[in-house]
Coordinates of C-alpha atoms and ligand atoms in Angstrom, one line a residue:
X1 CA -41.7 -212.0 -191.4
X2 CA -44.8 -212.6 -189.3
X3 CA -44.3 -214.3 -186.0
X4 CA -46.6 -216.7 -184.1
X5 CA -48.8 -214.8 -181.7
X6 CA -47.3 -216.4 -178.6
X7 CA -43.9 -215.0 -179.4
X8 CA -45.0 -211.4 -179.9
X9 CA -46.3 -211.3 -176.4
X10 CA -42.8 -210.2 -175.4
X11 CA -43.2 -206.6 -174.3
X12 CA -39.9 -204.7 -174.9
X13 CA -38.8 -201.6 -173.0
X14 CA -35.2 -201.0 -173.7
X15 CA -33.9 -198.8 -170.9
X16 CA -30.2 -199.5 -171.4
X17 CA -30.1 -198.4 -175.1
X18 CA -32.5 -195.6 -174.5
X19 CA -30.8 -194.0 -171.6
X20 CA -27.1 -194.6 -172.2
X21 CA -24.9 -193.3 -175.0
X22 CA -24.4 -195.5 -178.1
X23 CA -21.2 -195.9 -180.0
X24 CA -21.5 -193.6 -183.0
X25 CA -19.6 -196.0 -185.3
X26 CA -21.9 -198.6 -186.7
X27 CA -19.3 -200.9 -188.2
X28 CA -18.7 -204.3 -186.6
X29 CA -14.8 -204.1 -186.8
X30 CA -12.8 -204.7 -183.6
X31 CA -11.9 -201.3 -182.0
X32 CA -11.7 -199.4 -178.8
X33 CA -15.1 -197.9 -178.1
X34 CA -14.8 -194.6 -176.3
X35 CA -17.5 -192.3 -174.8
X36 CA -20.2 -195.0 -175.2
X37 CA -21.8 -197.8 -173.1
X38 CA -22.6 -200.0 -176.1
X39 CA -22.5 -200.6 -179.8
X40 CA -25.5 -201.6 -181.9
X41 CA -24.9 -204.9 -183.7
X42 CA -26.6 -207.4 -186.0
X43 CA -26.6 -211.0 -184.9
X44 CA -25.2 -213.6 -187.5
X45 CA -27.5 -215.6 -189.7
X46 CA -27.1 -219.3 -189.0
X47 CA -27.7 -222.1 -191.4
X48 CA -30.2 -224.2 -189.5
X49 CA -31.2 -223.2 -186.0
X50 CA -32.9 -226.0 -184.1
X51 CA -34.1 -225.9 -180.5
X52 CA -32.3 -228.4 -178.1
X53 CA -34.1 -227.4 -174.9
X54 CA -35.8 -224.5 -173.2
X55 CA -36.6 -223.6 -169.6
X56 CA -40.3 -223.4 -169.1
X57 CA -40.0 -221.4 -165.9
X58 CA -38.0 -218.7 -167.7
X59 CA -40.5 -218.7 -170.7
X60 CA -43.3 -218.1 -168.2
X61 CA -41.4 -215.3 -166.4
X62 CA -41.0 -213.5 -169.7
X63 CA -44.7 -213.9 -170.5
X64 CA -44.2 -216.3 -173.4
X65 CA -47.1 -218.6 -174.3
X66 CA -46.9 -222.2 -173.1
X67 CA -46.2 -223.5 -176.7
X68 CA -44.1 -220.6 -177.9
X69 CA -41.0 -222.8 -178.0
X70 CA -42.6 -225.3 -180.4
X71 CA -42.4 -223.0 -183.5
X72 CA -39.5 -222.8 -185.9
X73 CA -39.7 -219.0 -185.3
X74 CA -38.7 -219.6 -181.7
X75 CA -35.4 -221.3 -182.7
X76 CA -34.7 -218.7 -185.3
X77 CA -35.4 -215.7 -183.0
X78 CA -33.2 -217.2 -180.2
X79 CA -30.4 -218.0 -182.5
X80 CA -30.4 -214.4 -183.6
X81 CA -31.6 -215.0 -187.2
X82 CA -34.8 -212.9 -186.8
X83 CA -35.6 -210.0 -184.6
X84 CA -39.0 -209.5 -183.0
X85 CA -40.6 -206.1 -183.0
X86 CA -39.1 -204.0 -180.2
X87 CA -35.7 -205.7 -180.1
X88 CA -32.7 -203.4 -180.3
X89 CA -29.6 -205.7 -180.5
X90 CA -26.4 -204.3 -178.9
X91 CA -23.1 -205.4 -177.4
X92 CA -21.9 -203.8 -174.1
X93 CA -18.6 -202.1 -173.5
X94 CA -16.7 -203.2 -170.4
X95 CA -13.2 -203.9 -169.2
X96 CA -11.8 -206.1 -166.5
X97 CA -9.0 -207.6 -164.5
X98 CA -8.2 -211.0 -165.7
X99 CA -6.2 -213.3 -163.3
X100 CA -5.2 -210.2 -161.3
X101 CA -4.1 -208.0 -164.2
X102 CA -5.8 -205.1 -165.8
X103 CA -6.8 -206.2 -169.3
X104 CA -8.3 -203.0 -170.7
X105 CA -11.4 -203.1 -172.9
X106 CA -13.1 -206.5 -173.1
X107 CA -16.8 -206.1 -173.8
X108 CA -19.5 -208.4 -175.2
X109 CA -17.2 -210.2 -177.7
X110 CA -19.7 -213.0 -178.3
X111 CA -22.8 -211.9 -176.5
X112 CA -25.5 -209.9 -178.1
X113 CA -28.3 -208.3 -176.0
X114 CA -31.6 -208.3 -177.7
X115 CA -33.5 -205.9 -175.4
X116 CA -35.4 -205.7 -172.1
X117 CA -38.7 -207.4 -171.6
X118 CA -41.4 -206.6 -168.9
X119 CA -41.5 -209.8 -166.9
X120 CA -44.7 -211.3 -165.4
X121 CA -43.1 -210.4 -162.0
X122 CA -43.1 -206.7 -162.9
X123 CA -39.3 -206.6 -163.3
X124 CA -37.3 -205.8 -166.5
X125 CA -35.4 -208.8 -168.0
X126 CA -32.6 -208.4 -170.5
X127 CA -32.4 -211.2 -173.1
X128 CA -28.9 -211.9 -174.3
X129 CA -27.7 -214.4 -176.9
X130 CA -24.3 -216.0 -176.2
X131 CA -22.5 -217.1 -179.4
X132 CA -24.5 -215.1 -182.0
X133 CA -21.6 -213.6 -183.9
X134 CA -18.9 -210.9 -183.9
X135 CA -19.2 -207.5 -182.3
X136 CA -16.7 -204.6 -182.1
X137 CA -15.5 -206.3 -178.8
X138 CA -14.7 -209.6 -180.4
X139 CA -11.0 -208.8 -180.7
X140 CA -9.6 -211.8 -182.6
X141 CA -12.5 -214.1 -181.7
X142 CA -15.3 -215.4 -183.9
X143 CA -18.1 -214.4 -181.6
X144 CA -19.4 -218.0 -181.6
X145 CA -19.9 -220.7 -179.0
X146 CA -19.8 -224.5 -179.2
X147 CA -22.5 -226.9 -178.1
X148 CA -20.2 -228.3 -175.4
X149 CA -19.9 -225.0 -173.5
X150 CA -23.5 -224.0 -174.3
X151 CA -24.9 -227.2 -172.7
X152 CA -22.8 -226.4 -169.7
X153 CA -24.1 -222.8 -169.4
X154 CA -27.7 -223.7 -170.1
X155 CA -27.9 -226.5 -167.6
X156 CA -25.8 -225.0 -164.9
X157 CA -27.6 -221.6 -164.7
X158 CA -31.0 -223.3 -164.4
X159 CA -29.6 -225.8 -161.9
X160 CA -28.2 -223.0 -159.8
X161 CA -31.5 -221.2 -159.8
X162 CA -33.4 -224.2 -158.5
X163 CA -30.7 -224.7 -155.8
X164 CA -31.5 -221.2 -154.7
X165 CA -28.2 -219.7 -155.7
X166 CA -28.4 -216.2 -157.2
X167 CA -27.7 -216.5 -160.9
X168 CA -28.5 -215.4 -164.4
X169 CA -31.0 -217.6 -166.1
X170 CA -31.2 -219.4 -169.5
X171 CA -34.3 -219.4 -171.7
X172 CA -33.1 -221.6 -174.5
X173 CA -30.4 -223.7 -176.1
X174 CA -30.3 -223.8 -179.9
X175 CA -28.0 -225.6 -182.2
X176 CA -26.9 -223.4 -185.1
X177 CA -26.5 -226.2 -187.7
X178 CA -22.9 -224.9 -188.3
X179 CA -19.5 -226.1 -187.1
X180 CA -17.1 -224.0 -185.1
X181 CA -13.3 -224.7 -184.9
X182 CA -11.9 -224.9 -181.4
X183 CA -8.5 -226.0 -180.0
X184 CA -9.9 -227.2 -176.7
X185 CA -6.6 -227.4 -174.8
X186 CA -4.7 -224.9 -176.8
X187 CA -2.3 -227.6 -177.8
X188 CA -2.4 -227.3 -181.5
X189 CA -5.2 -229.8 -182.1
X190 CA -8.1 -227.8 -183.4
X191 CA -11.4 -229.6 -184.1
X192 CA -14.7 -228.7 -185.7
X193 CA -17.4 -228.8 -183.1
X194 CA -21.2 -228.2 -183.4
X195 CA -22.1 -224.6 -182.7
X196 CA -24.9 -223.4 -180.4
X197 CA -26.5 -220.2 -178.9
X198 CA -27.8 -219.9 -175.4
X199 CA -30.3 -217.1 -174.7
X200 CA -29.4 -215.9 -171.2
X201 CA -31.8 -213.8 -169.1
X202 CA -31.0 -211.5 -166.2
X203 CA -32.3 -208.3 -164.8
X204 CA -29.0 -206.8 -166.1
X205 CA -25.6 -208.0 -167.3
X206 CA -23.8 -205.0 -165.9
X207 CA -20.5 -206.2 -164.4
X208 CA -17.8 -204.8 -162.1
X209 CA -15.7 -204.2 -165.3
X210 CA -18.5 -202.0 -166.7
X211 CA -17.4 -199.3 -164.1
X212 CA -13.7 -200.1 -164.3
X213 CA -13.4 -199.3 -168.0
X214 CA -14.9 -195.8 -167.5
X215 CA -12.6 -195.0 -164.6
X216 CA -9.5 -196.4 -166.3
X217 CA -10.2 -194.1 -169.3
X218 CA -10.9 -191.1 -167.1
X219 CA -14.5 -190.8 -168.5
X220 CA -15.8 -189.4 -165.2
X221 CA -19.0 -187.9 -166.6
X222 CA -20.0 -191.2 -168.2
X223 CA -19.0 -193.1 -165.1
X224 CA -21.5 -190.9 -163.1
X225 CA -24.2 -191.3 -165.7
X226 CA -23.7 -195.0 -165.9
X227 CA -23.7 -195.4 -162.1
X228 CA -26.9 -193.2 -161.8
X229 CA -28.5 -195.4 -164.5
X230 CA -27.5 -198.5 -162.6
X231 CA -29.0 -197.2 -159.3
X232 CA -32.2 -195.9 -160.8
X233 CA -32.9 -199.0 -162.9
X234 CA -31.6 -201.8 -160.6
X235 CA -31.3 -200.3 -157.1
X236 CA -34.3 -197.9 -157.0
X237 CA -34.9 -198.7 -153.3
X238 CA -31.7 -196.8 -152.5
X239 CA -33.2 -193.5 -153.6
X240 CA -32.1 -190.8 -156.0
X241 CA -28.3 -190.8 -156.8
X242 CA -26.1 -188.9 -154.4
X243 CA -22.8 -189.6 -152.6
X244 CA -24.8 -191.3 -149.8
X245 CA -26.6 -193.4 -152.4
X246 CA -23.4 -194.3 -154.2
X247 CA -22.0 -195.5 -150.8
X248 CA -25.2 -197.5 -150.1
X249 CA -25.0 -199.0 -153.6
X250 CA -21.4 -200.2 -153.1
X251 CA -22.3 -201.6 -149.7
X252 CA -25.1 -203.6 -151.2
X253 CA -22.9 -205.0 -153.9
X254 CA -20.4 -206.0 -151.2
X255 CA -23.2 -207.8 -149.3
X256 CA -24.8 -209.5 -152.2
X257 CA -21.5 -210.6 -153.6
X258 CA -20.5 -212.1 -150.2
X259 CA -23.9 -213.8 -150.0
X260 CA -23.5 -215.3 -153.5
X261 CA -20.1 -216.8 -152.7
X262 CA -21.4 -218.3 -149.5
X263 CA -24.0 -220.0 -151.6
X264 CA -21.4 -221.3 -153.9
X265 CA -19.6 -222.8 -150.9
X266 CA -22.8 -224.3 -149.7
X267 CA -23.4 -226.3 -152.8
X268 CA -19.8 -226.9 -153.9
X269 CA -19.6 -224.7 -156.9
X270 CA -16.3 -223.4 -158.2
X271 CA -16.7 -220.6 -160.7
X272 CA -13.2 -221.1 -162.2
X273 CA -12.7 -217.6 -163.8
X274 CA -13.7 -214.9 -161.3
X275 CA -12.3 -212.1 -163.4
X276 CA -13.9 -208.7 -162.7
X277 CA -15.6 -208.8 -166.1
X278 CA -17.3 -212.0 -164.8
X279 CA -18.8 -210.5 -161.6
X280 CA -22.3 -209.2 -161.9
X281 CA -23.2 -205.9 -160.1
X282 CA -26.4 -207.8 -158.9
X283 CA -24.4 -210.4 -157.0
X284 CA -25.6 -213.1 -159.3
X285 CA -23.5 -215.9 -160.7
X286 CA -22.7 -215.0 -164.3
X287 CA -20.6 -216.4 -167.2
X288 CA -20.5 -220.1 -166.8
X289 CA -17.2 -221.1 -168.4
X290 CA -14.7 -223.5 -167.0
X291 CA -16.7 -223.9 -163.7
X292 CA -16.8 -227.1 -161.8
X293 CA -18.6 -228.9 -159.0
X294 CA -16.6 -230.0 -156.0
X295 CA -16.6 -233.8 -155.8
X296 CA -14.1 -234.8 -153.1
X297 CA -14.0 -231.9 -150.7
X298 CA -10.8 -230.2 -151.6
X299 CA -10.5 -226.4 -150.9
X300 CA -7.5 -226.3 -153.3
X301 CA -9.4 -227.6 -156.3
X302 CA -9.8 -225.5 -159.4
X303 CA -11.5 -226.8 -162.5
X304 CA -9.9 -224.3 -164.9
X305 CA -6.7 -225.6 -166.6
X306 CA -5.6 -222.0 -167.2
X307 CA -5.7 -221.5 -163.4
X308 CA -3.9 -224.8 -162.5
X309 CA -0.6 -223.0 -161.8
X310 CA -1.6 -220.2 -159.5
X311 CA -5.0 -221.7 -158.3
X312 CA -6.3 -218.1 -157.9
X313 CA -9.8 -219.3 -158.4
X314 CA -9.7 -222.5 -156.2
X315 CA -12.8 -223.4 -154.2
X316 CA -11.5 -222.3 -150.8
X317 CA -10.2 -218.9 -152.1
X318 CA -13.4 -217.7 -153.7
X319 CA -14.5 -215.5 -150.8
X320 CA -11.1 -213.7 -150.8
X321 CA -11.0 -213.2 -154.5
X322 CA -14.5 -211.7 -154.5
X323 CA -13.1 -209.2 -152.0
X324 CA -10.2 -208.4 -154.3
X325 CA -12.6 -207.8 -157.1
X326 CA -14.7 -205.5 -154.9
X327 CA -11.6 -203.5 -154.2
X328 CA -11.2 -203.0 -158.0
X329 CA -14.8 -201.9 -158.2
X330 CA -14.3 -199.5 -155.3
X331 CA -11.2 -198.0 -157.1
X332 CA -13.4 -197.5 -160.1
X333 CA -16.0 -195.6 -158.1
X334 CA -13.5 -193.3 -156.3
X335 CA -14.0 -190.4 -158.8
X336 CA -17.7 -190.2 -157.6
X337 CA -16.7 -189.5 -154.0
X338 CA -15.2 -186.6 -152.1
X339 CA -13.8 -189.1 -149.5
X340 CA -12.9 -192.7 -150.0
X341 CA -13.9 -193.6 -146.4
X342 CA -17.3 -195.2 -147.2
X343 CA -15.7 -197.4 -149.9
X344 CA -12.9 -198.5 -147.5
X345 CA -15.4 -199.2 -144.7
X346 CA -17.6 -201.4 -147.0
X347 CA -14.6 -203.3 -148.3
X348 CA -13.4 -203.9 -144.7
X349 CA -16.8 -205.0 -143.6
X350 CA -17.0 -207.5 -146.4
X351 CA -14.6 -209.9 -144.5
X352 CA -16.8 -210.1 -141.5
X353 CA -20.0 -210.3 -143.5
X354 CA -18.6 -213.2 -145.5
X355 CA -17.2 -215.0 -142.4
X356 CA -20.5 -214.7 -140.6
X357 CA -22.4 -215.9 -143.7
X358 CA -20.0 -218.8 -144.1
X359 CA -20.3 -219.9 -140.4
X360 CA -24.1 -219.7 -140.5
X361 CA -24.2 -221.6 -143.8
X362 CA -22.0 -224.3 -142.4
X363 CA -24.1 -224.5 -139.3
X364 CA -27.2 -225.0 -141.4
X365 CA -25.6 -227.7 -143.5
X366 CA -24.9 -229.5 -140.2
X367 CA -28.5 -229.1 -139.0
X368 CA -27.7 -226.7 -136.2
X369 CA -30.5 -224.3 -135.4
X370 CA -27.8 -221.7 -134.9
X371 CA -24.0 -221.3 -134.8
X372 CA -23.0 -221.4 -131.2
X373 CA -19.6 -219.8 -131.4
X374 CA -16.2 -221.3 -130.6
X375 CA -17.3 -224.9 -129.9
X376 CA -19.1 -225.1 -133.3
X377 CA -16.2 -223.4 -135.1
X378 CA -14.0 -226.1 -133.6
X379 CA -16.4 -228.9 -134.7
X380 CA -16.5 -227.5 -138.2
X381 CA -12.7 -227.1 -138.3
X382 CA -12.3 -230.8 -137.3
X383 CA -14.7 -231.8 -140.0
X384 CA -12.5 -230.0 -142.6
X385 CA -9.5 -231.8 -141.2
X386 CA -11.3 -235.2 -141.5
X387 CA -12.2 -234.4 -145.1
X388 CA -8.6 -233.8 -145.7
X389 CA -7.6 -237.3 -144.7
X390 CA -9.6 -239.3 -147.3
X391 CA -11.3 -238.4 -150.6
X392 CA -14.8 -237.5 -149.5
X393 CA -17.7 -236.6 -151.8
X394 CA -19.1 -233.4 -150.4
X395 CA -22.6 -233.7 -151.7
X396 CA -23.0 -237.4 -150.7
X397 CA -21.5 -236.8 -147.3
X398 CA -23.9 -234.0 -146.2
X399 CA -26.9 -235.8 -147.5
X400 CA -25.8 -239.0 -145.6
X401 CA -25.1 -237.0 -142.4
X402 CA -28.8 -236.1 -142.2
X403 CA -29.5 -239.9 -141.6
X404 CA -26.9 -240.4 -138.9
X405 CA -28.5 -241.8 -135.8
X406 CA -27.5 -239.4 -132.9
X407 CA -28.9 -241.4 -130.0
X408 CA -26.3 -241.7 -127.3
X409 CA -26.0 -245.5 -127.4
X410 CA -25.4 -245.7 -131.2
X411 CA -22.0 -247.3 -132.1
X412 CA -19.6 -245.3 -134.2
X413 CA -19.6 -248.0 -136.9
X414 CA -23.3 -247.6 -137.4
X415 CA -22.8 -243.8 -137.8
X416 CA -20.0 -244.3 -140.2
X417 CA -22.4 -246.5 -142.2
X418 CA -24.6 -243.5 -143.0
X419 CA -21.8 -241.6 -144.7
X420 CA -19.7 -244.4 -146.0
X421 CA -20.9 -243.9 -149.6
X422 CA -19.2 -240.5 -149.7
X423 CA -15.7 -242.2 -149.6
X424 CA -14.1 -242.6 -153.0
X425 CA -11.4 -245.0 -151.8
X426 CA -12.7 -247.1 -148.9
X427 CA -9.2 -248.3 -148.0
X428 CA -8.3 -244.7 -147.1
X429 CA -10.7 -245.2 -144.2
X430 CA -8.2 -247.5 -142.5
X431 CA -7.2 -247.4 -138.9
X432 CA -6.6 -243.9 -137.6
X433 CA -8.7 -242.2 -140.2
X434 CA -11.7 -244.3 -139.5
X435 CA -11.3 -243.6 -135.8
X436 CA -11.0 -239.9 -136.3
X437 CA -14.2 -239.9 -138.5
X438 CA -16.0 -241.9 -135.8
X439 CA -14.8 -239.5 -133.1
X440 CA -16.1 -236.6 -135.1
X441 CA -19.4 -238.3 -135.6
X442 CA -19.7 -238.9 -131.8
X443 CA -19.0 -235.2 -131.1
X444 CA -21.5 -234.3 -133.8
X445 CA -24.1 -236.5 -132.3
X446 CA -23.6 -235.0 -128.9
X447 CA -24.0 -231.5 -130.4
X448 CA -27.3 -232.1 -132.2
X449 CA -29.0 -234.6 -129.9
X450 CA -31.1 -231.9 -128.3
X451 CA -32.2 -230.5 -131.7
X452 CA -32.7 -233.7 -133.6
X453 CA -36.4 -233.0 -134.2
X454 CA -36.7 -232.0 -137.8
X455 CA -32.9 -232.1 -138.3
X456 CA -33.0 -234.3 -141.4
X457 CA -35.6 -232.1 -143.0
X458 CA -33.6 -228.9 -142.2
X459 CA -30.5 -230.5 -143.6
X460 CA -32.0 -231.9 -146.7
X461 CA -33.4 -228.4 -147.5
X462 CA -29.9 -226.9 -147.7
X463 CA -27.8 -230.0 -148.8
X464 CA -28.8 -230.9 -152.3
X465 CA -29.0 -234.4 -153.5
X466 CA -28.7 -233.6 -157.2
X467 CA -26.1 -231.2 -158.5
X468 CA -24.7 -230.8 -162.0
X469 CA -21.8 -233.1 -161.4
X470 CA -19.0 -232.5 -163.9
X471 CA -19.3 -236.0 -165.4
X472 CA -23.1 -235.7 -165.8
X473 CA -22.7 -232.5 -167.9
X474 CA -20.1 -234.3 -169.9
X475 CA -22.3 -237.4 -170.5
X476 CA -25.1 -235.1 -171.7
X477 CA -22.6 -233.3 -174.0
X478 CA -21.3 -236.6 -175.4
X479 CA -24.8 -237.6 -176.4
X480 CA -25.8 -234.2 -177.7
X481 CA -22.7 -234.1 -179.9
X482 CA -24.0 -237.3 -181.5
X483 CA -27.4 -235.6 -182.0
X484 CA -29.2 -237.1 -179.0
X485 CA -30.5 -234.3 -176.7
X486 CA -32.3 -236.6 -174.3
X487 CA -29.9 -236.4 -171.4
X488 CA -29.8 -232.6 -171.6
X489 CA -33.5 -232.6 -171.2
X490 CA -33.5 -235.3 -168.5
X491 CA -30.9 -233.5 -166.4
X492 CA -32.7 -230.2 -166.8
X493 CA -35.7 -231.9 -165.3
X494 CA -33.9 -233.7 -162.5
X495 CA -32.1 -230.5 -161.5
X496 CA -35.4 -228.7 -161.1
X497 CA -35.9 -230.5 -157.8
X498 CA -32.4 -230.8 -156.4
X499 CA -33.4 -231.3 -152.7
X500 CA -36.0 -233.9 -153.4
X501 CA -35.5 -237.6 -153.3
X502 CA -36.2 -238.8 -156.9
X503 CA -36.1 -242.6 -156.5
X504 CA -36.0 -243.3 -160.3
X505 CA -33.2 -240.8 -160.8
X506 CA -30.7 -242.1 -158.2
X507 CA -28.1 -242.7 -160.8
X508 CA -27.7 -239.0 -161.3
X509 CA -26.9 -238.6 -157.6
X510 CA -23.9 -241.0 -157.7
X511 CA -20.5 -239.7 -157.0
X512 CA -17.9 -239.4 -159.8
X513 CA -17.2 -242.8 -161.5
X514 CA -13.6 -243.8 -161.9
X515 CA -13.5 -243.2 -165.6
X516 CA -14.3 -239.5 -165.1
X517 CA -11.4 -238.9 -162.7
X518 CA -8.9 -237.7 -165.3
X519 CA -11.2 -237.2 -168.3
X520 CA -11.1 -233.7 -169.9
X521 CA -14.4 -232.0 -169.4
X522 CA -14.9 -233.9 -166.1
X523 CA -12.0 -232.9 -164.0
X524 CA -10.2 -230.4 -166.2
X525 CA -11.8 -227.6 -168.2
X526 CA -10.3 -224.9 -170.4
X527 CA -11.6 -221.4 -171.2
X528 CA -12.0 -222.6 -174.8
X529 CA -15.7 -222.5 -175.5
Ligands
AMP601 P1 -14.7 -214.8 -170.8 O1 -13.4 -215.6 -170.5 O2 -15.8 -215.7 -171.4 O3 -15.2 -214.0 -169.7 O4 -14.3 -213.8 -172.0 C1 -13.4 -212.8 -171.9 C2 -13.6 -211.9 -173.1 O5 -13.3 -212.6 -174.3 C3 -14.9 -211.2 -173.2 O6 -14.8 -209.9 -173.7 C4 -15.6 -212.1 -174.2 O7 -16.6 -211.5 -174.9 C5 -14.4 -212.5 -175.2 N1 -14.6 -213.7 -175.9 C6 -14.5 -215.0 -175.4 N2 -14.7 -215.9 -176.4 C7 -14.9 -215.2 -177.5 C8 -15.1 -215.6 -178.9 N3 -15.2 -216.8 -179.3 N4 -15.2 -214.5 -179.8 C9 -15.1 -213.3 -179.4 N5 -14.9 -212.9 -178.2 C10 -14.8 -213.8 -177.2
MG602 MG1 -16.8 -213.0 -169.4

């Protein structure tokens, strides 16, 4: 087939498939893939691919023409139906710890990488289709994805990018024109749902589990080759591979992972399934599944129904779980070292790096020019305690706090007025609770009075007004499932400027409405996608 000129501008340079060993078996059947980093695969042919939405920033990054997305060929290419010259589709082999247990080989069971493109920024960008059919890693699965989960991945990865949180990107969301059967709550009620494919984009999709599988199998030579490839292609600033470089590499992964989780805590993002196969070696948010956005500030909240019992992946535990995952990565790298000391030191440092990052982040949310030690820690601690007393919308609260009048003679009632919208159940603010909130606001006012100049601007640059609230994503999905993509497109646009006031879009900044409190998709999500 001939492609429109503005699609063939994609300039492929496939380092991963060129430099790492391929599976010698070309069949698509589920199997253990040994001695290889990937298997070449052919994406499925879908009945009627149709573009729902695309990210113009990602298209630009890849050097696609401004109108590239308007052709039928675009939808067909990014559903996997056609391959552009230079593409070399493959599925990656990796393993992982799921919910704390070693799960063995996982791999790209429903993701197909198309190849690496030279971006307009000079970097290599891997294009990856999620939901484009079976691979040798599909185990019992169909390799497909439904529109519901694809809307969530597409919108959230772009929203996170615009919030300034390290993340994989999304180029496109395409309906396949086919139905996919899913039992959303694993309760014996399967339903046909519309199918979709998201084209994800990242410098790499290498995960902690990519290293773990090689170590678990004792494939030391390949582990070294794979680590050397990772360092040369993604961490070239560390220098040529050596034991010192391996140590520096692991230290950097510890630092970027800590920084990523701190950013999640800043915006109220709960990943929901932080298994080691879902942690990127680049410290970027990856694999948007049963994630959720914190509404009322509750450190114990997890959006994932599969996690409801142990709450391993609850909001307040994400920093600790990331460290647990880093320990698994360290264990996988042990065969490359004569002494485990550098790995142990980096894992130990993680805790202080994370704590410091979290303190500074909280100080910035409160508008402090810096974190002043114990007194600020106590003030932040008291705020957490106040949050615990009444259901408080995190996003609305911090946005409102920027407007609090901190002049010495302002009455507590007036200050409370600036944040009152954050309260889900106003009657919870009765008596003692109201007093405690007022007391905290008084202390807060005393703390920031001397640095009030520019405080609101500083705060509004780190406290978003617009996030992909769980109910907003669900409303967009409800419409899209009826064939109306307008809310997907509108939210994509609103979420491009999450820190700006957008007076005509206020409704998308509203806290969760009552109907969404217990509705599946809004407060409870499963891994079924
Ligand atoms: P996740 O929970 O999305 O991280 O997926 C865990 C593993 O299951 C990965 O190896 C996925 O590729 C695989 N997987 C998830 N859904 C499917 C599916 N529908 N078909 C095939 N493999 C899947
Ligand atoms: Mg995964």
